[in-house]
mmCIF file of N, CA and C in Angstrom:
data_model
loop_
_atom_site.group_PDB
_atom_site.id
_atom_site.type_symbol
_atom_site.label_atom_id
_atom_site.label_comp_id
_atom_site.label_asym_id
_atom_site.label_seq_id
_atom_site.Cartn_x
_atom_site.Cartn_y
_atom_site.Cartn_z
ATOM 1 N N UNK P 1 82.346 95.356 57.046
ATOM 2 C CA UNK P 1 81.946 94.034 56.391
ATOM 3 C C UNK P 1 81.844 94.751 54.689
ATOM 4 N N UNK P 2 82.431 93.892 53.658
ATOM 5 C CA UNK P 2 82.272 94.267 52.591
ATOM 6 C C UNK P 2 80.649 94.395 52.147
ATOM 7 N N UNK P 3 80.433 95.670 51.405
ATOM 8 C CA UNK P 3 79.376 95.972 51.042
ATOM 9 C C UNK P 3 78.603 94.755 50.120
ATOM 10 N N UNK P 4 79.227 94.030 48.931
ATOM 11 C CA UNK P 4 78.915 93.183 48.248
ATOM 12 C C UNK P 4 78.493 91.886 49.161
ATOM 13 N N UNK P 5 79.465 91.774 50.295
ATOM 14 C CA UNK P 5 79.012 90.481 51.046
ATOM 15 C C UNK P 5 77.908 90.770 51.923
ATOM 16 N N UNK P 6 77.451 91.812 52.256
ATOM 17 C CA UNK P 6 76.421 92.421 53.018
ATOM 18 C C UNK P 6 75.373 92.307 52.057
ATOM 19 N N UNK P 7 75.263 92.715 50.932
ATOM 20 C CA UNK P 7 74.214 92.667 50.034
ATOM 21 C C UNK P 7 73.913 91.343 49.678
ATOM 22 N N UNK P 8 74.896 90.532 49.280
ATOM 23 C CA UNK P 8 74.653 89.153 49.193
ATOM 24 C C UNK P 8 73.878 88.342 50.276
ATOM 25 N N UNK P 9 74.130 88.814 51.504
ATOM 26 C CA UNK P 9 73.805 88.097 52.554
ATOM 27 C C UNK P 9 72.254 88.443 52.887
ATOM 28 N N UNK P 10 72.080 90.032 52.506
ATOM 29 C CA UNK P 10 70.641 90.280 52.560
ATOM 30 C C UNK P 10 69.579 89.573 51.456
ATOM 31 N N UNK P 11 70.121 89.598 50.391
ATOM 32 C CA UNK P 11 69.495 89.102 49.313
ATOM 33 C C UNK P 11 69.223 87.391 49.568
ATOM 34 N N UNK P 12 70.139 86.773 49.908
ATOM 35 C CA UNK P 12 70.071 85.295 50.563
ATOM 36 C C UNK P 12 69.065 85.209 51.363
ATOM 37 N N UNK P 13 69.051 86.014 52.513
ATOM 38 C CA UNK P 13 68.207 85.820 53.471
ATOM 39 C C UNK P 13 66.692 86.264 53.053
ATOM 40 N N UNK P 14 66.568 87.065 52.011
ATOM 41 C CA UNK P 14 65.165 87.353 51.448
ATOM 42 C C UNK P 14 64.888 86.394 50.658
ATOM 43 N N UNK P 15 65.768 85.799 49.705
ATOM 44 C CA UNK P 15 65.171 84.732 48.838
ATOM 45 C C UNK P 15 65.074 83.408 49.690
ATOM 46 N N UNK P 16 65.834 83.154 50.831
ATOM 47 C CA UNK P 16 65.347 82.079 51.567
ATOM 48 C C UNK P 16 64.071 82.280 52.334
ATOM 49 N N UNK P 17 63.588 83.513 52.483
ATOM 50 C CA UNK P 17 62.415 83.668 53.316
ATOM 51 C C UNK P 17 61.200 83.217 52.131
ATOM 52 N N UNK P 18 61.489 83.212 50.868
ATOM 53 C CA UNK P 18 60.341 82.764 49.857
ATOM 54 C C UNK P 18 60.494 81.431 49.555
ATOM 55 N N UNK P 19 61.641 80.573 49.855
ATOM 56 C CA UNK P 19 61.803 79.323 49.556
ATOM 57 C C UNK P 19 60.934 78.239 50.190
ATOM 58 N N UNK P 20 60.382 77.413 49.505
ATOM 59 C CA UNK P 20 59.506 76.388 50.053
ATOM 60 C C UNK P 20 60.305 75.576 51.085
ATOM 61 N N UNK P 21 61.570 75.441 51.276
ATOM 62 C CA UNK P 21 62.302 74.848 52.344
ATOM 63 C C UNK P 21 62.016 75.718 53.687
ATOM 64 N N UNK P 22 61.467 74.994 54.864
ATOM 65 C CA UNK P 22 61.329 75.492 56.040
ATOM 66 C C UNK P 22 62.899 75.688 56.755
ATOM 67 N N UNK P 23 62.946 77.005 57.289
ATOM 68 C CA UNK P 23 64.168 77.308 58.166
ATOM 69 C C UNK P 23 63.865 76.940 59.539
ATOM 70 N N UNK P 24 64.846 76.466 60.294
ATOM 71 C CA UNK P 24 64.659 76.316 61.577
ATOM 72 C C UNK P 24 64.581 77.523 62.406
ATOM 73 N N UNK P 25 64.173 77.414 63.494
ATOM 74 C CA UNK P 25 63.991 78.631 64.375
ATOM 75 C C UNK P 25 65.292 79.254 64.486
ATOM 76 N N UNK P 26 66.508 78.607 64.581
ATOM 77 C CA UNK P 26 67.601 79.223 64.734
ATOM 78 C C UNK P 26 68.180 80.098 63.746
ATOM 79 N N UNK P 27 67.732 79.565 62.453
ATOM 80 C CA UNK P 27 68.011 80.243 61.125
ATOM 81 C C UNK P 27 67.398 81.264 61.129
ATOM 82 N N UNK P 28 65.982 81.195 61.337
ATOM 83 C CA UNK P 28 65.059 82.328 61.313
ATOM 84 C C UNK P 28 65.403 83.693 62.255
ATOM 85 N N UNK P 29 65.792 83.198 63.433
ATOM 86 C CA UNK P 29 66.350 84.212 64.396
ATOM 87 C C UNK P 29 67.361 84.689 63.683
ATOM 88 N N UNK P 30 68.577 84.205 63.226
ATOM 89 C CA UNK P 30 69.823 84.575 62.757
ATOM 90 C C UNK P 30 69.654 85.593 61.642
ATOM 91 N N UNK P 31 68.627 85.212 60.674
ATOM 92 C CA UNK P 31 68.347 86.061 59.459
ATOM 93 C C UNK P 31 67.695 87.337 59.993
ATOM 94 N N UNK P 32 66.785 87.256 61.043
ATOM 95 C CA UNK P 32 65.997 88.520 61.393
ATOM 96 C C UNK P 32 67.077 89.302 62.206
ATOM 97 N N UNK P 33 67.956 88.813 63.029
ATOM 98 C CA UNK P 33 68.709 89.607 63.709
ATOM 99 C C UNK P 33 69.710 90.350 62.708
ATOM 100 N N UNK P 34 69.908 89.605 61.650
ATOM 101 C CA UNK P 34 70.931 90.234 60.569
ATOM 102 C C UNK P 34 70.509 91.081 60.064
ATOM 103 N N UNK P 35 69.268 91.020 59.588
ATOM 104 C CA UNK P 35 68.583 91.909 58.815
ATOM 105 C C UNK P 35 68.260 93.269 59.725
ATOM 106 N N UNK P 36 67.803 93.123 60.860
ATOM 107 C CA UNK P 36 67.383 94.091 61.810
ATOM 108 C C UNK P 36 68.629 95.056 61.901
ATOM 109 N N UNK P 37 69.828 94.270 62.300
ATOM 110 C CA UNK P 37 70.940 95.342 62.472
ATOM 111 C C UNK P 37 71.251 95.993 61.012
ATOM 112 N N UNK P 38 71.120 95.442 60.058
ATOM 113 C CA UNK P 38 71.412 96.261 58.843
ATOM 114 C C UNK P 38 70.385 97.476 58.626
ATOM 115 N N UNK P 39 69.092 97.218 58.670
ATOM 116 C CA UNK P 39 68.035 98.068 58.501
ATOM 117 C C UNK P 39 67.939 99.130 59.666
ATOM 118 N N UNK P 40 68.372 98.874 60.717
ATOM 119 C CA UNK P 40 68.230 99.931 61.859
ATOM 120 C C UNK P 40 69.517 100.772 61.837
ATOM 121 N N UNK P 41 70.604 100.548 61.126
ATOM 122 C CA UNK P 41 71.777 101.285 60.760
ATOM 123 C C UNK P 41 71.423 102.501 60.474
ATOM 124 N N UNK P 42 71.982 103.622 61.094
ATOM 125 C CA UNK P 42 71.801 104.984 60.565
ATOM 126 C C UNK P 42 72.327 105.127 59.211
ATOM 127 N N UNK P 43 73.233 104.271 58.730
ATOM 128 C CA UNK P 43 73.885 104.744 57.497
ATOM 129 C C UNK P 43 73.115 104.248 56.368
ATOM 130 N N UNK P 44 72.073 103.095 56.724
ATOM 131 C CA UNK P 44 71.265 102.502 55.686
ATOM 132 C C UNK P 44 70.475 103.453 54.605
ATOM 133 N N UNK P 45 69.708 104.242 55.234
ATOM 134 C CA UNK P 45 68.753 105.044 54.578
ATOM 135 C C UNK P 45 69.627 106.058 53.804
ATOM 136 N N UNK P 46 70.818 106.601 54.403
ATOM 137 C CA UNK P 46 71.568 107.616 53.768
ATOM 138 C C UNK P 46 72.329 106.765 52.542
ATOM 139 N N UNK P 47 72.742 105.850 52.744
ATOM 140 C CA UNK P 47 73.356 105.039 51.554
ATOM 141 C C UNK P 47 72.632 104.812 50.560
ATOM 142 N N UNK P 48 71.208 104.561 50.655
ATOM 143 C CA UNK P 48 70.300 104.347 49.758
ATOM 144 C C UNK P 48 69.864 105.726 49.049
ATOM 145 N N UNK P 49 69.884 106.906 49.771
ATOM 146 C CA UNK P 49 69.676 108.103 49.245
ATOM 147 C C UNK P 49 70.847 108.565 48.503
ATOM 148 N N UNK P 50 72.081 108.274 48.937
ATOM 149 C CA UNK P 50 73.293 108.850 48.164
ATOM 150 C C UNK P 50 73.338 108.110 46.966
ATOM 151 N N UNK P 51 73.083 106.821 46.757
ATOM 152 C CA UNK P 51 73.224 105.727 45.736
ATOM 153 C C UNK P 51 72.118 105.649 44.668
ATOM 154 N N UNK P 52 70.928 106.035 45.132
ATOM 155 C CA UNK P 52 69.741 105.888 44.363
ATOM 156 C C UNK P 52 69.282 104.729 44.288
ATOM 157 N N UNK P 53 69.890 103.492 45.513
ATOM 158 C CA UNK P 53 69.578 102.094 45.274
ATOM 159 C C UNK P 53 69.050 101.689 46.596
ATOM 160 N N UNK P 54 68.058 101.048 46.489
ATOM 161 C CA UNK P 54 67.537 100.632 47.716
ATOM 162 C C UNK P 54 67.273 99.026 47.815
ATOM 163 N N UNK P 55 68.035 98.628 48.821
ATOM 164 C CA UNK P 55 67.999 97.022 48.970
ATOM 165 C C UNK P 55 66.606 96.464 49.363
ATOM 166 N N UNK P 56 65.710 97.456 49.644
ATOM 167 C CA UNK P 56 64.534 96.988 50.122
ATOM 168 C C UNK P 56 63.681 96.810 48.894
ATOM 169 N N UNK P 57 63.806 97.589 47.904
ATOM 170 C CA UNK P 57 62.699 97.483 46.961
ATOM 171 C C UNK P 57 63.465 97.121 45.655
ATOM 172 N N UNK P 58 64.649 96.624 45.772
ATOM 173 C CA UNK P 58 65.370 96.376 44.400
ATOM 174 C C UNK P 58 64.839 95.048 43.864
ATOM 175 N N UNK P 59 64.870 95.056 42.531
ATOM 176 C CA UNK P 59 64.619 93.857 42.022
ATOM 177 C C UNK P 59 65.764 93.308 40.971
ATOM 178 N N UNK P 60 66.977 94.110 41.157
ATOM 179 C CA UNK P 60 68.058 93.537 40.339
ATOM 180 C C UNK P 60 69.284 94.252 41.214
ATOM 181 N N UNK P 61 70.265 93.727 40.813
ATOM 182 C CA UNK P 61 71.609 94.377 41.548
ATOM 183 C C UNK P 61 71.806 95.627 40.940
ATOM 184 N N UNK P 62 72.687 96.517 41.880
ATOM 185 C CA UNK P 62 72.885 97.900 41.311
ATOM 186 C C UNK P 62 73.397 97.912 40.155
ATOM 187 N N UNK P 63 73.339 99.210 39.298
ATOM 188 C CA UNK P 63 74.051 99.515 38.133
ATOM 189 C C UNK P 63 75.444 99.922 38.524
ATOM 190 N N UNK P 64 76.138 99.916 37.486
ATOM 191 C CA UNK P 64 77.728 100.327 37.504
ATOM 192 C C UNK P 64 77.675 101.824 38.125
ATOM 193 N N UNK P 65 76.829 102.616 37.705
ATOM 194 C CA UNK P 65 76.626 104.035 38.190
ATOM 195 C C UNK P 65 76.248 104.057 39.739
ATOM 196 N N UNK P 66 75.351 103.148 39.975
ATOM 197 C CA UNK P 66 75.087 103.111 41.720
ATOM 198 C C UNK P 66 76.233 102.510 42.277
ATOM 199 N N UNK P 67 76.819 101.574 41.719
ATOM 200 C CA UNK P 67 77.955 101.011 42.584
ATOM 201 C C UNK P 67 79.020 102.348 42.823
ATOM 202 N N UNK P 68 79.215 103.093 41.892
ATOM 203 C CA UNK P 68 80.277 103.966 41.783
ATOM 204 C C UNK P 68 79.742 105.349 42.783
ATOM 205 N N UNK P 69 78.386 105.273 42.901
ATOM 206 C CA UNK P 69 77.796 106.299 44.023
ATOM 207 C C UNK P 69 78.060 105.984 45.178
ATOM 208 N N UNK P 70 77.936 104.462 45.511
ATOM 209 C CA UNK P 70 77.975 103.894 46.707
ATOM 210 C C UNK P 70 79.494 104.086 47.193
ATOM 211 N N UNK P 71 80.315 103.740 46.398
ATOM 212 C CA UNK P 71 81.712 103.875 46.696
ATOM 213 C C UNK P 71 82.102 105.326 46.989
ATOM 214 N N UNK P 72 81.497 106.312 46.431
ATOM 215 C CA UNK P 72 81.684 107.620 46.840
ATOM 216 C C UNK P 72 80.990 108.288 48.073
ATOM 217 N N UNK P 73 79.966 107.367 48.888
ATOM 218 C CA UNK P 73 79.188 107.552 49.674
ATOM 219 C C UNK P 73 79.607 107.595 50.998
ATOM 220 N N UNK P 74 79.882 108.667 52.135
ATOM 221 C CA UNK P 74 80.394 108.270 53.164
ATOM 222 C C UNK P 74 79.551 107.136 54.177
ATOM 223 N N UNK P 75 78.264 107.477 53.850
ATOM 224 C CA UNK P 75 77.261 106.581 54.699
ATOM 225 C C UNK P 75 77.632 104.981 54.083
ATOM 226 N N UNK P 76 77.517 104.797 52.574
ATOM 227 C CA UNK P 76 77.795 103.663 52.450
ATOM 228 C C UNK P 76 79.217 103.154 52.828
ATOM 229 N N UNK P 77 80.148 103.631 52.670
ATOM 230 C CA UNK P 77 81.582 103.354 53.286
ATOM 231 C C UNK P 77 81.368 103.098 54.750
ATOM 232 N N UNK P 78 80.636 103.863 55.602
ATOM 233 C CA UNK P 78 80.567 103.394 56.904
ATOM 234 C C UNK P 78 79.865 102.034 56.912
ATOM 235 N N UNK P 79 78.976 101.412 56.293
ATOM 236 C CA UNK P 79 78.476 100.478 56.252
ATOM 237 C C UNK P 79 79.198 99.338 55.921
ATOM 238 N N UNK P 80 80.165 99.678 54.862
ATOM 239 C CA UNK P 80 81.056 98.578 54.468
ATOM 240 C C UNK P 80 82.177 98.294 55.345
ATOM 241 N N UNK P 81 82.360 99.209 56.521
ATOM 242 C CA UNK P 81 83.571 99.172 57.420
ATOM 243 C C UNK P 81 83.052 98.135 58.807
ATOM 244 N N UNK P 82 81.750 98.013 58.477
ATOM 245 C CA UNK P 82 81.181 97.391 59.983
ATOM 246 C C UNK P 82 81.181 96.337 59.663
#
């Protein structure tokens, strides 16, 4: 899966969880399953370490330098290919 698409999906799920609009049980379950699969992936923490960018605590998109580090990281590339 493309890292930017993965990142966008994660952000969308997080933003959606703070929206006033109520999600259906099916939507909540799908978002939870998607996030758990991302967060439990062994490459997730290593990618954050390699790039200096943590999707869990991020308040903005990665910088150009962080994108370059992500592209150079084996762990990040492993996540991209999933």
